[in-house]
CSV table of C-alpha atoms in Angstrom, one decimal:
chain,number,residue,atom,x,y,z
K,1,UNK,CA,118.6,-12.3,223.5
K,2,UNK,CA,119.3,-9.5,221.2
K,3,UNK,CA,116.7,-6.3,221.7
K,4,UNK,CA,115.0,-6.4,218.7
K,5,UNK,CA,117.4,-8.3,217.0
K,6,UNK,CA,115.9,-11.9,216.8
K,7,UNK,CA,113.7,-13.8,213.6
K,8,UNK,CA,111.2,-16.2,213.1
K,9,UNK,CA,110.9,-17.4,210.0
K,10,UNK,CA,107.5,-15.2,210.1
K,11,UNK,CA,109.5,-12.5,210.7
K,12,UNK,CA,111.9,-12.9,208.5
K,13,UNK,CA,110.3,-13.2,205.4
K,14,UNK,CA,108.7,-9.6,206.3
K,15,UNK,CA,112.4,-8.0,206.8
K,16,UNK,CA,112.9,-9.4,203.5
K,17,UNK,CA,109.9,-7.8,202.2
K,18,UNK,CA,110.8,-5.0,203.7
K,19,UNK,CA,114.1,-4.9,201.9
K,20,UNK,CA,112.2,-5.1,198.5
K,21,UNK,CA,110.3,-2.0,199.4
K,22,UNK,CA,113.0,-0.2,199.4
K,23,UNK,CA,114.5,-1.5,196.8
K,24,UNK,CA,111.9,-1.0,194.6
K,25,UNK,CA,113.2,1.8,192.7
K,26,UNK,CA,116.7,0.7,192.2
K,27,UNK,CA,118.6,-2.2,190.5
K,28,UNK,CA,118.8,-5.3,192.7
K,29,UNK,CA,122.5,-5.6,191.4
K,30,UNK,CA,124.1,-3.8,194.4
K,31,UNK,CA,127.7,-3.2,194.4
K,32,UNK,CA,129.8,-4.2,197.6
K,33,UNK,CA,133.2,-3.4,197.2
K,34,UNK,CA,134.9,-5.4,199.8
K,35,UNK,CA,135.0,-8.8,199.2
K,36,UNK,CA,133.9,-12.0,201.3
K,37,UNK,CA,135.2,-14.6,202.9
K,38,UNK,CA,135.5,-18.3,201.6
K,39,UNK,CA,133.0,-19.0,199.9
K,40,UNK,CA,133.7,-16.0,198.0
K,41,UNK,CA,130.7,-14.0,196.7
K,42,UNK,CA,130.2,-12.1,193.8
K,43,UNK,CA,130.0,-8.1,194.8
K,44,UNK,CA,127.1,-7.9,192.4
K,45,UNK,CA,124.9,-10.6,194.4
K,46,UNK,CA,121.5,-9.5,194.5
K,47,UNK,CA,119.3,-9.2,198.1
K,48,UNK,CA,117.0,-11.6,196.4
K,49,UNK,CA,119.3,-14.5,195.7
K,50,UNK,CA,120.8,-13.7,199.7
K,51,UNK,CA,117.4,-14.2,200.8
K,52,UNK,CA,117.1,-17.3,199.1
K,53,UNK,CA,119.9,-18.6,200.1
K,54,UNK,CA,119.0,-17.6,203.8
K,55,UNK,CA,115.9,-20.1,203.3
K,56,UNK,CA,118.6,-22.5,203.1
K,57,UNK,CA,120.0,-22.2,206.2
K,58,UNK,CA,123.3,-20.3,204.4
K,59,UNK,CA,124.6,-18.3,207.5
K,60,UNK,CA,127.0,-16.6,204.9
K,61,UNK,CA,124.1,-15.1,203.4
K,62,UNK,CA,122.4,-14.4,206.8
K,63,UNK,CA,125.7,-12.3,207.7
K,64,UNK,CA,126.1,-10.3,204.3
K,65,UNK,CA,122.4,-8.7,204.7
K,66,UNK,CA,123.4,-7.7,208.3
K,67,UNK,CA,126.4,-6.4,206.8
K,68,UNK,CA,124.2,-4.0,205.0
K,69,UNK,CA,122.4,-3.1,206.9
K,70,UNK,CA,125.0,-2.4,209.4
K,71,UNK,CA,126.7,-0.1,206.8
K,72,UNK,CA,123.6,1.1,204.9
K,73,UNK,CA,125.0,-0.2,201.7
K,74,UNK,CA,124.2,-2.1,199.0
K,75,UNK,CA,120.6,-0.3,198.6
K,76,UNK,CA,119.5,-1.0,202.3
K,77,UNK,CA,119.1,1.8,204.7
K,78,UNK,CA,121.1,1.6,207.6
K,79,UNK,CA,119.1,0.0,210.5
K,80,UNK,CA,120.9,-1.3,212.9
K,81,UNK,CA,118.4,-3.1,215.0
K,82,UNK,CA,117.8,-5.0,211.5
K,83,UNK,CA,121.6,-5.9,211.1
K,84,UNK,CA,121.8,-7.5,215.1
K,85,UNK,CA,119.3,-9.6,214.0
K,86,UNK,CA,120.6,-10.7,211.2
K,87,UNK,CA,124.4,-11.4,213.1
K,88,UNK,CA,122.4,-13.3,215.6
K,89,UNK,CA,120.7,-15.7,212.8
K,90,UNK,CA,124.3,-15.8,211.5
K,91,UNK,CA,126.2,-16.8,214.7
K,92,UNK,CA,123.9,-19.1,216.1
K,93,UNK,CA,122.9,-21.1,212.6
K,94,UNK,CA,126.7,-21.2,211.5
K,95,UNK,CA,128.9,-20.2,214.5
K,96,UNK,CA,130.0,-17.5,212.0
K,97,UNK,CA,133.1,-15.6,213.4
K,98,UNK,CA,132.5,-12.4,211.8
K,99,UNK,CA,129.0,-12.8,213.1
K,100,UNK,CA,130.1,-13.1,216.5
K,101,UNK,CA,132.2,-9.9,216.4
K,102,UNK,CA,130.3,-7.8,214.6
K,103,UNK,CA,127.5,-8.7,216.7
K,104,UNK,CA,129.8,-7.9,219.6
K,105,UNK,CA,130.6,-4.5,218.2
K,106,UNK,CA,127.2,-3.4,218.1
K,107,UNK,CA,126.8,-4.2,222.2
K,108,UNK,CA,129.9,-2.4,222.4
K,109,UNK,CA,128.7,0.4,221.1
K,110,UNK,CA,124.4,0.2,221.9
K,111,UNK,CA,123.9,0.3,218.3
K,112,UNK,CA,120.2,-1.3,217.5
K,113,UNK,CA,120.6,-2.9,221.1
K,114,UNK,CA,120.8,-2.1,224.6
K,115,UNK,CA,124.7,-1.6,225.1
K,116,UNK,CA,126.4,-3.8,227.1
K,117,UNK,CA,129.9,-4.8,227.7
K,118,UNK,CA,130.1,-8.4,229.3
K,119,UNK,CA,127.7,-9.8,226.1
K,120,UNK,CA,130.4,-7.9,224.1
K,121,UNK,CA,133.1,-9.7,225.7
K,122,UNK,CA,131.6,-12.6,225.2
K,123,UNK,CA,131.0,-12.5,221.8
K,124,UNK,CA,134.2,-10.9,221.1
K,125,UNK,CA,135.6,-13.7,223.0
K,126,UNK,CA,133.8,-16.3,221.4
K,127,UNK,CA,134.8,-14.9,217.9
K,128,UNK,CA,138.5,-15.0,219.2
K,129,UNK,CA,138.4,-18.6,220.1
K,130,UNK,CA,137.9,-19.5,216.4
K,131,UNK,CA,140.5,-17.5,215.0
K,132,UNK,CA,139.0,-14.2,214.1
K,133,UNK,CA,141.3,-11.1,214.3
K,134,UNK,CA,139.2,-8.7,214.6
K,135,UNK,CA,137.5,-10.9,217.7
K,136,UNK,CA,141.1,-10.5,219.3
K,137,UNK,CA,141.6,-7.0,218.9
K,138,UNK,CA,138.0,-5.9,219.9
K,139,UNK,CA,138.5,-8.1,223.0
K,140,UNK,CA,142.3,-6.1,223.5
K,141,UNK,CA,140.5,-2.9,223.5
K,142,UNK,CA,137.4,-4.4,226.4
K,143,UNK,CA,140.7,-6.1,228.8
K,144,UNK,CA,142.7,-2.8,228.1
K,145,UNK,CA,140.0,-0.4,229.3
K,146,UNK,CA,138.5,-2.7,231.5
K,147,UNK,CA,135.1,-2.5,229.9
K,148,UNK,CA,133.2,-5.4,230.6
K,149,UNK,CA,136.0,-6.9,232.1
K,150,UNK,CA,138.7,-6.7,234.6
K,151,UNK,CA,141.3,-4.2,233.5
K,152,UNK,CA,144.1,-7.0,232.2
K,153,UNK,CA,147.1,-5.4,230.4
K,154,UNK,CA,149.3,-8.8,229.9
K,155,UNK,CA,146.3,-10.3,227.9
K,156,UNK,CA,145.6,-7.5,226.1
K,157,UNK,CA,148.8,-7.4,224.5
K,158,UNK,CA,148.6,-11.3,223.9
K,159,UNK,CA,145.3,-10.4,221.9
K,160,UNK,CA,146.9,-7.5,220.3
K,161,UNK,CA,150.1,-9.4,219.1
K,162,UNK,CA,147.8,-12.9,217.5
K,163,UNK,CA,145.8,-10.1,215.9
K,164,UNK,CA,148.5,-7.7,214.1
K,165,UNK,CA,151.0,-10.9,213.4
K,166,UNK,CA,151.1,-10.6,210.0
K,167,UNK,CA,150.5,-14.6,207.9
K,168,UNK,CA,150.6,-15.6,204.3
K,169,UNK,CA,147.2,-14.5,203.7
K,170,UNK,CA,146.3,-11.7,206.1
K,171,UNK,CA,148.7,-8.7,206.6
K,172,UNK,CA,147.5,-8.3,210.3
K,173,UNK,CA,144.9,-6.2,211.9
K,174,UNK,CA,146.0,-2.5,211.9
K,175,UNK,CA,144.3,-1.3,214.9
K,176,UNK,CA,145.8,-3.8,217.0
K,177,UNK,CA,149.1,-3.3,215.6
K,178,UNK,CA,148.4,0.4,216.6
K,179,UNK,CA,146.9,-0.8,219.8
K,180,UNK,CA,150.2,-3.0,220.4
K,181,UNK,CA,152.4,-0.3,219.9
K,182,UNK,CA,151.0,2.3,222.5
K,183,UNK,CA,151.3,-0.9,225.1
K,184,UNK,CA,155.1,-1.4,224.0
K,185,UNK,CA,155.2,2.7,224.4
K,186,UNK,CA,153.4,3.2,227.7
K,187,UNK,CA,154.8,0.0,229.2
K,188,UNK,CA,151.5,-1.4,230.0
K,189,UNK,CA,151.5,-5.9,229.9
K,190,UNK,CA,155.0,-5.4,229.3
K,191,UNK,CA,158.5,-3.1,230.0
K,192,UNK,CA,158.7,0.1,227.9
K,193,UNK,CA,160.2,-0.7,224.5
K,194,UNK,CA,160.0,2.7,222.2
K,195,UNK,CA,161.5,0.8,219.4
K,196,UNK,CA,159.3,-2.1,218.9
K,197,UNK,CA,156.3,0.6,219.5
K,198,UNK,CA,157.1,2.3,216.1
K,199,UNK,CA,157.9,-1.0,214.5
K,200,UNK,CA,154.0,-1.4,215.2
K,201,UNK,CA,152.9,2.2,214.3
K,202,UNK,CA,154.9,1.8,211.4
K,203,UNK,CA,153.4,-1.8,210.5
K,204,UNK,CA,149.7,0.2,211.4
K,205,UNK,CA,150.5,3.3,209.2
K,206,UNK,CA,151.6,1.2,206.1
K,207,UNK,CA,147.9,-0.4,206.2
K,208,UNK,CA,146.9,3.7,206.0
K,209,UNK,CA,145.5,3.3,209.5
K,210,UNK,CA,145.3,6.8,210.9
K,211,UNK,CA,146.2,5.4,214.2
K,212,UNK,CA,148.8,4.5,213.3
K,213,UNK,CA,150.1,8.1,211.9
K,214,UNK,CA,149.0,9.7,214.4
K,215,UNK,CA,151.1,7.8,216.6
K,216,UNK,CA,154.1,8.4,214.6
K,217,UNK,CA,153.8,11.8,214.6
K,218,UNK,CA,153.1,11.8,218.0
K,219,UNK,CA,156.7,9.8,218.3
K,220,UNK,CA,158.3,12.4,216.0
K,221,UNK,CA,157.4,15.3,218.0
K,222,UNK,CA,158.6,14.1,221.4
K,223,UNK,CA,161.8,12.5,219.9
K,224,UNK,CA,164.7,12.1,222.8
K,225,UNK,CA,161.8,12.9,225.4
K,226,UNK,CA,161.0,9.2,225.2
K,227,UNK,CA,164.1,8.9,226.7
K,228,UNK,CA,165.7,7.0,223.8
K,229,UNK,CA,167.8,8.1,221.1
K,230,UNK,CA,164.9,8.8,218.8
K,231,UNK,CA,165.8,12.5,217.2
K,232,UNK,CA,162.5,15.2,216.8
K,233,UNK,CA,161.9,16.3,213.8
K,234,UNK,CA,158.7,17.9,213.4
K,235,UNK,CA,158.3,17.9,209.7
K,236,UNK,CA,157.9,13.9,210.0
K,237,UNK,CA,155.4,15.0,212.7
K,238,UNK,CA,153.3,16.7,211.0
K,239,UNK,CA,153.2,14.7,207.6
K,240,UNK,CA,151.9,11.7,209.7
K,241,UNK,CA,149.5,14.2,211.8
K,242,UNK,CA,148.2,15.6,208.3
K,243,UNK,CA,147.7,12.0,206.7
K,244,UNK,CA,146.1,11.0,209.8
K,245,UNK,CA,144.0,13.8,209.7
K,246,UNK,CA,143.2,13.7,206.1
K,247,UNK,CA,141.6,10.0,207.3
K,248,UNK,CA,139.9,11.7,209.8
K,249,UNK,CA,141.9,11.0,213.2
K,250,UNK,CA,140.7,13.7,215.3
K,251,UNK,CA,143.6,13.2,217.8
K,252,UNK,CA,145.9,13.9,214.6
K,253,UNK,CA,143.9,17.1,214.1
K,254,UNK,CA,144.3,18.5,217.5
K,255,UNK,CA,147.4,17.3,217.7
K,256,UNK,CA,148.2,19.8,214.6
K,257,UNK,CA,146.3,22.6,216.1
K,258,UNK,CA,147.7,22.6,219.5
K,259,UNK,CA,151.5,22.7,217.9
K,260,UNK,CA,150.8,25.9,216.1
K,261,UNK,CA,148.6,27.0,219.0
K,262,UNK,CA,151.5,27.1,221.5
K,263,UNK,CA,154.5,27.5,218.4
K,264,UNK,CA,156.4,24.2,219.5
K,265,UNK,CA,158.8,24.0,217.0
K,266,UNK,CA,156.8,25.8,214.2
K,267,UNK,CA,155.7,29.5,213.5
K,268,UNK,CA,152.5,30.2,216.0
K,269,UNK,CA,149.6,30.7,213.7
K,270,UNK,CA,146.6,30.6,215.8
K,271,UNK,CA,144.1,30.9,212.5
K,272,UNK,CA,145.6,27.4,211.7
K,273,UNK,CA,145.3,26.4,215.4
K,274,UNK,CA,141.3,27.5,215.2
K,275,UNK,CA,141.0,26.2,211.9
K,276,UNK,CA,141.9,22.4,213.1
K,277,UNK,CA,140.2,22.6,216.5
K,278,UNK,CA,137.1,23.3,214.2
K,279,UNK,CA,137.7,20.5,212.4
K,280,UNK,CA,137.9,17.9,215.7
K,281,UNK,CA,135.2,19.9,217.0
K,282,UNK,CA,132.8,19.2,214.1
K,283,UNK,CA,133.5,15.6,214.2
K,284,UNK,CA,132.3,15.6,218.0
K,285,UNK,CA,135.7,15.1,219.6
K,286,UNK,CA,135.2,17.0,223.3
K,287,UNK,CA,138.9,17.8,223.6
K,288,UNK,CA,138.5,19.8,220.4
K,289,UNK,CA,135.5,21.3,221.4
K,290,UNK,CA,137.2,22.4,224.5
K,291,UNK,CA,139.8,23.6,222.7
K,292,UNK,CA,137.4,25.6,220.6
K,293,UNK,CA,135.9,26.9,223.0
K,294,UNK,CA,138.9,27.9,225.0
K,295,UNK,CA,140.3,29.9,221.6
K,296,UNK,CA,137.0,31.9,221.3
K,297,UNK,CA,137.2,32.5,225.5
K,298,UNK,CA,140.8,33.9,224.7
K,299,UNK,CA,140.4,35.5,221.4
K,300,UNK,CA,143.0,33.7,219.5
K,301,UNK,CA,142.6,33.5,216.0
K,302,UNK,CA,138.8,34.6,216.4
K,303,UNK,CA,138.0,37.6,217.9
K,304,UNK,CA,136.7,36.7,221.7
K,305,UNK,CA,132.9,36.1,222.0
K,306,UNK,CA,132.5,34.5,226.1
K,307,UNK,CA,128.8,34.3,224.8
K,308,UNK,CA,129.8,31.4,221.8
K,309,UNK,CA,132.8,30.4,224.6
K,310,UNK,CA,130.1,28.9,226.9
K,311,UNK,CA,127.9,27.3,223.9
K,312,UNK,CA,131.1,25.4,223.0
K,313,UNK,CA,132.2,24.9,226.5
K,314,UNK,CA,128.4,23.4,227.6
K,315,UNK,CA,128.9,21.2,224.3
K,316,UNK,CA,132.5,19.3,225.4
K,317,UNK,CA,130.9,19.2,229.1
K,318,UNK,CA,128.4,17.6,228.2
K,319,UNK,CA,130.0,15.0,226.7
K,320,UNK,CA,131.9,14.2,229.6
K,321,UNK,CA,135.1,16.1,229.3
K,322,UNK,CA,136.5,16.9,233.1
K,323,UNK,CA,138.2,19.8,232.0
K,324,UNK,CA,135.0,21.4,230.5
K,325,UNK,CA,133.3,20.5,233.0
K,326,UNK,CA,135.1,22.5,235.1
K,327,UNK,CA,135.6,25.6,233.4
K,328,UNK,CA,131.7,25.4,232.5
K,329,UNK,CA,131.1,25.7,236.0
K,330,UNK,CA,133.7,28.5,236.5
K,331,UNK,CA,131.6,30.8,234.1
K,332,UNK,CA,128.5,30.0,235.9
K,333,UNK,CA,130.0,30.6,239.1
K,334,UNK,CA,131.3,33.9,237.8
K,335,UNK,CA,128.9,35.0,235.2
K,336,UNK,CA,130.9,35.0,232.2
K,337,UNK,CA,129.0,35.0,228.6
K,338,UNK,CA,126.1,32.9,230.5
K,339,UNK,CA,123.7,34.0,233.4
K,340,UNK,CA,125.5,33.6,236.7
K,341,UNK,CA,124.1,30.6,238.1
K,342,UNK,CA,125.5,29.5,241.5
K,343,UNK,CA,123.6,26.3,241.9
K,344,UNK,CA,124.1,25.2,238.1
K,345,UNK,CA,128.3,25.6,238.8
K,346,UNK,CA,127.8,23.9,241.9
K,347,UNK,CA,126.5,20.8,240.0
K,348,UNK,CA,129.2,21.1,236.8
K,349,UNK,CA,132.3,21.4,239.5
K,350,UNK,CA,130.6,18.3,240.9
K,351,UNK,CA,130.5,16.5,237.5
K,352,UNK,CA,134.1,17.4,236.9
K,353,UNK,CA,135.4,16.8,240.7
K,354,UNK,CA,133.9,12.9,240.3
K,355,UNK,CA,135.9,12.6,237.6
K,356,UNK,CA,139.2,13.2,240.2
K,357,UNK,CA,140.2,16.4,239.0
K,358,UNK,CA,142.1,18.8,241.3
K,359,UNK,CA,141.1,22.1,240.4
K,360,UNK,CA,137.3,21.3,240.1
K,361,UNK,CA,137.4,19.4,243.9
K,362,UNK,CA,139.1,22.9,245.1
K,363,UNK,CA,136.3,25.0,243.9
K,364,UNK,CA,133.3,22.6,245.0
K,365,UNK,CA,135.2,22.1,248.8
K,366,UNK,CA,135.1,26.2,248.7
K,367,UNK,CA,131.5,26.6,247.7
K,368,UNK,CA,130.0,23.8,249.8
K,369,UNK,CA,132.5,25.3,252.9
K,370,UNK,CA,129.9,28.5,252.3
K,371,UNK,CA,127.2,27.1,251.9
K,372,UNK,CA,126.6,27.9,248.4
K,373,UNK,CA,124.0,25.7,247.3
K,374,UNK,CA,122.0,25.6,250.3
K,375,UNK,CA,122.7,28.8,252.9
K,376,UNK,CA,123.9,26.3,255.2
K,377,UNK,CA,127.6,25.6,254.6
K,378,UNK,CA,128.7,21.4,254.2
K,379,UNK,CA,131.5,21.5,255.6
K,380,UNK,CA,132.1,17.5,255.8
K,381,UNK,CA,132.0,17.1,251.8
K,382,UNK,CA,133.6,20.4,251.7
K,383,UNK,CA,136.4,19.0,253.9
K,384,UNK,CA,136.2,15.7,252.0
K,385,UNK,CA,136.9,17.5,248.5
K,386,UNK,CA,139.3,19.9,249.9
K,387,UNK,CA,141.5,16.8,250.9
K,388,UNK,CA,141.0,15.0,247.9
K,389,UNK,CA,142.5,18.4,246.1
K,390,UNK,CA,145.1,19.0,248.7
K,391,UNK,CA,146.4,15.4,247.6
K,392,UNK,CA,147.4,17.0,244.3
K,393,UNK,CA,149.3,19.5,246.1
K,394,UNK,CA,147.1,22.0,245.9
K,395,UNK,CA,148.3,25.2,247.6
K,396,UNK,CA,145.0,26.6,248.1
K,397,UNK,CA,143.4,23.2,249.8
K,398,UNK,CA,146.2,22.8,252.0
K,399,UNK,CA,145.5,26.5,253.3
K,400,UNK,CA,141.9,26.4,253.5
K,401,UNK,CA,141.8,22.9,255.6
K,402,UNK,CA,142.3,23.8,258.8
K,403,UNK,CA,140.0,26.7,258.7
K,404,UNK,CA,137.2,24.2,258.0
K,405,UNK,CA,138.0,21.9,260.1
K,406,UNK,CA,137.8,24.2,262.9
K,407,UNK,CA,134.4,25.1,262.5
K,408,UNK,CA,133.8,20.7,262.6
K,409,UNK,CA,133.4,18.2,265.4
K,410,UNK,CA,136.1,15.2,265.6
K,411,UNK,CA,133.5,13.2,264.7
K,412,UNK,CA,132.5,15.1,261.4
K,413,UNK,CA,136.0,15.4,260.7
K,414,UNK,CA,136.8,11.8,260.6
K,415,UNK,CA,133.6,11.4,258.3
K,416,UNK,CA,135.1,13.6,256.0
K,417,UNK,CA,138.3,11.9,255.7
K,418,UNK,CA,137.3,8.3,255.5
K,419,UNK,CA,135.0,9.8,252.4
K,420,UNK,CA,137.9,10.9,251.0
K,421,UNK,CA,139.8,7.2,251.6
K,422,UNK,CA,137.3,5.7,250.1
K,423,UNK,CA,136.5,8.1,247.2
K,424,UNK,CA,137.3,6.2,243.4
K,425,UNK,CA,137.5,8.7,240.7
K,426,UNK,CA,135.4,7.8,237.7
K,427,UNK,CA,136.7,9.7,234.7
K,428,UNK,CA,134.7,9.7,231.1
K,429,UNK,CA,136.8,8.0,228.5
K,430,UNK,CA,136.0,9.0,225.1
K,431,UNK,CA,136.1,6.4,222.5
K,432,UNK,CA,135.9,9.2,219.2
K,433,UNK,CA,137.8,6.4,216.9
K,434,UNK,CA,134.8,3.4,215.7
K,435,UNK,CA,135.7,1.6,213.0
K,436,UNK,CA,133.8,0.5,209.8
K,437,UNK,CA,132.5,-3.2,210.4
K,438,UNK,CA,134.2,-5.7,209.0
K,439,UNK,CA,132.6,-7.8,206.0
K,440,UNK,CA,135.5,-10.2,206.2
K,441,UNK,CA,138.9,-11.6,207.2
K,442,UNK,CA,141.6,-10.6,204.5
């Protein structure tokens, strides 16, 4: 059952009332721009005649208002709770495809319902079975990240390659084309194949998919380090970075920023570098605000505040980014433009160090091997994160490990290390790219 999300005709007929008062003010005749699905509506139709028309049964009608208010168009305010209800009267009363997925896409995302993956998948997969494109693709992404489901490469890319295949009617779905090419890149369902990866990117970019330039730039910029003969040439790069970015790809606009932050094969021009960071940053990409964060630390291209280093730093940490994480915790551990706060780094090295990062494991092993947080040193999770970091051949682990283990028993030693065994990293993924729902299959 959706939260929030399901009508009685009682109910309904207040929504709809609802609708009126905010519509009160303005003309009924809303414009849509994108067109509908056979039967094919008129943009101009009025929320009066959809209600109607709802009365009726007409599932088609039931999807379009949850199509507004999903997107907050056509004169509705954007409620999303309103719009799961509305694809639920749509799915179940017609077995509406786009229903199904876009319904799917906001338990995906906990948008107006409590998130959750498997009734994504579901939906996603049920949307799938009769035909839908966009079912397949958002059902890729769940067996590709193993969200809801059982990481499953092989069927991803089957998913990927019914949606992007292009037919008379429908040019194919450009995020799974994307999606299909990064498989064919990284070998993933499938041997590496370089070549048919930018056939897709390509296929993605020429539907103005920002994915899909971003990926070509990305492809530009490696060139022969793909280990085909595929020459660099960073002007194509950045052309597809920029267009991407112009779209709003945040991966396209730190992709830009890092190139002129390090100089790789243009002029280093850290006001540039800053200047696209801040852009990622502001659209709440973590790896951007890190980045930001790590430019004002530096003083490149700003001059260096540590006081605004650790507001940005706290902000990518926060959202999950293992690498802020960490350095967050360093400046608590060593007082640098926040208080020094032992027991605060203690918990952000912890944060990081779940995630399976190296460097944060390292520093947590060291402080819990003093005791930090308590006075009384731990030395069996100290010893537990200390071989977890040595396993990335980390100099300073591999030094420090005997010297805790001799203060431990056998006993406590083999603790440690069947912790360590059994130890699963769980690192944040960020999802920054959601896109617009769908009104239709073109």
């Amino acid at each position: 059952m959706v939260q929030g999300g399901d009508y009685t005709p009682k109910r309904l007929y207040k929504a709809f009332m609802a609708l009126l008062v905010g519509l009160f003010h303005i003309s009924c005749e809303t414009t849509d721009p994108t067109g509908w699905r056979t039967p094919k509506e008129s943009s101009n139709t009025s929320l009066t005649d959809l209600f109607n028309r709802t009365q009726r049964n007409d599932h088609i009608a039931m999807f379009q208002i949850g199509w507004r208010f999903d997107t907050g168009t056509g004169g509705v305010k954007q409620d999303f709770r309103e719009a799961a209800g509305w694809y639920r009267l749509s799915a179940e009363r017609g077995n509406y495809s786009m229903a199904k997925n876009n319904l799917g896409c906001l338990y995906r995302d906990g948008r107006g319902v409590i998130q959750n993956f498997k009734m994504a998948a579901t939906l996603f997969r049920e949307s799938s079975e009769l035909g839908n494109p966009h079912g397949k693709k958002n059902l890729g992404i769940l067996y590709e990240r193993g969200y809801g489901v059982q990481i499953n490469y092989p069927e991803a890319l089957r998913l990927y390659t019914e949606a992007a295949t292009e037919t008379k009617d429908y040019a194919g779905d450009p995020v799974a084309q994307n999606n299909l090419g990064c498989l064919y890149l990284d070998g993933k369902g499938t041997k590496p194949d370089p070549f048919t990866a930018i056939k897709w990117f390509r296929k993605s970019a020429n539907q103005n998919c920002g994915l899909g330039h971003q990926n070509l730039g990305h492809i530009y910029e490696l060139g022969d380090e793909l280990g085909v003969d595929i020459k660099k040439d960073i002007h194509k790069a950045l052309q597809h970075y920029k267009t991407a970015s112009d779209s709003g790809n945040v991966y396209a606009m730190n992709a830009i920023a890092s190139l002129f932050r390090e100089g790789r094969s243009v002029p280093q021009n850290h006001a540039k570098a800053l200047e696209y960071y801040k852009m990622a940053a502001n659209k709440g990409y973590a790896v951007g605000v890190f980045n930001l964060a790590t430019m004002h630390l530096e003083g490149k291209g700003v001059e260096a505040d540590p006081i605004k280093a650790a507001e940005w730093m706290l902000k990518a940490a926060a959202k999950g980014n293992a690498l802020a994480q960490y350095k967050y915790a360093w400046m608590l551990e060593k007082g640098i433009g926040i208080r020094r706060n032992l027991e605060e780094a203690i918990k952000w090295y912890q944060k990081s160090a779940d995630q399976g990062w190296g460097p944060a494991q390292l520093e947590l092993g060291m402080l819990l091997g003093a005791g930090a947080e308590s006075g009384i040193p731990d030395s069996v999770n100290a010893y537990k994160w200390l071989q977890l970091a040595a396993e990335w051949n980390n100099v300073g682990a591999i030094a420090i490990l005997p010297k805790i283990a001799e203060e431990m028993t056998p006993a406590q030693i083999l603790e440690a290390k069947d912790l360590a065994v059994n130890f699963v990293a769980r690192p944040t993924m960020e999802e920054i790219y959601v896109e617009p729902p769908p009104s239709s299959v073109k």
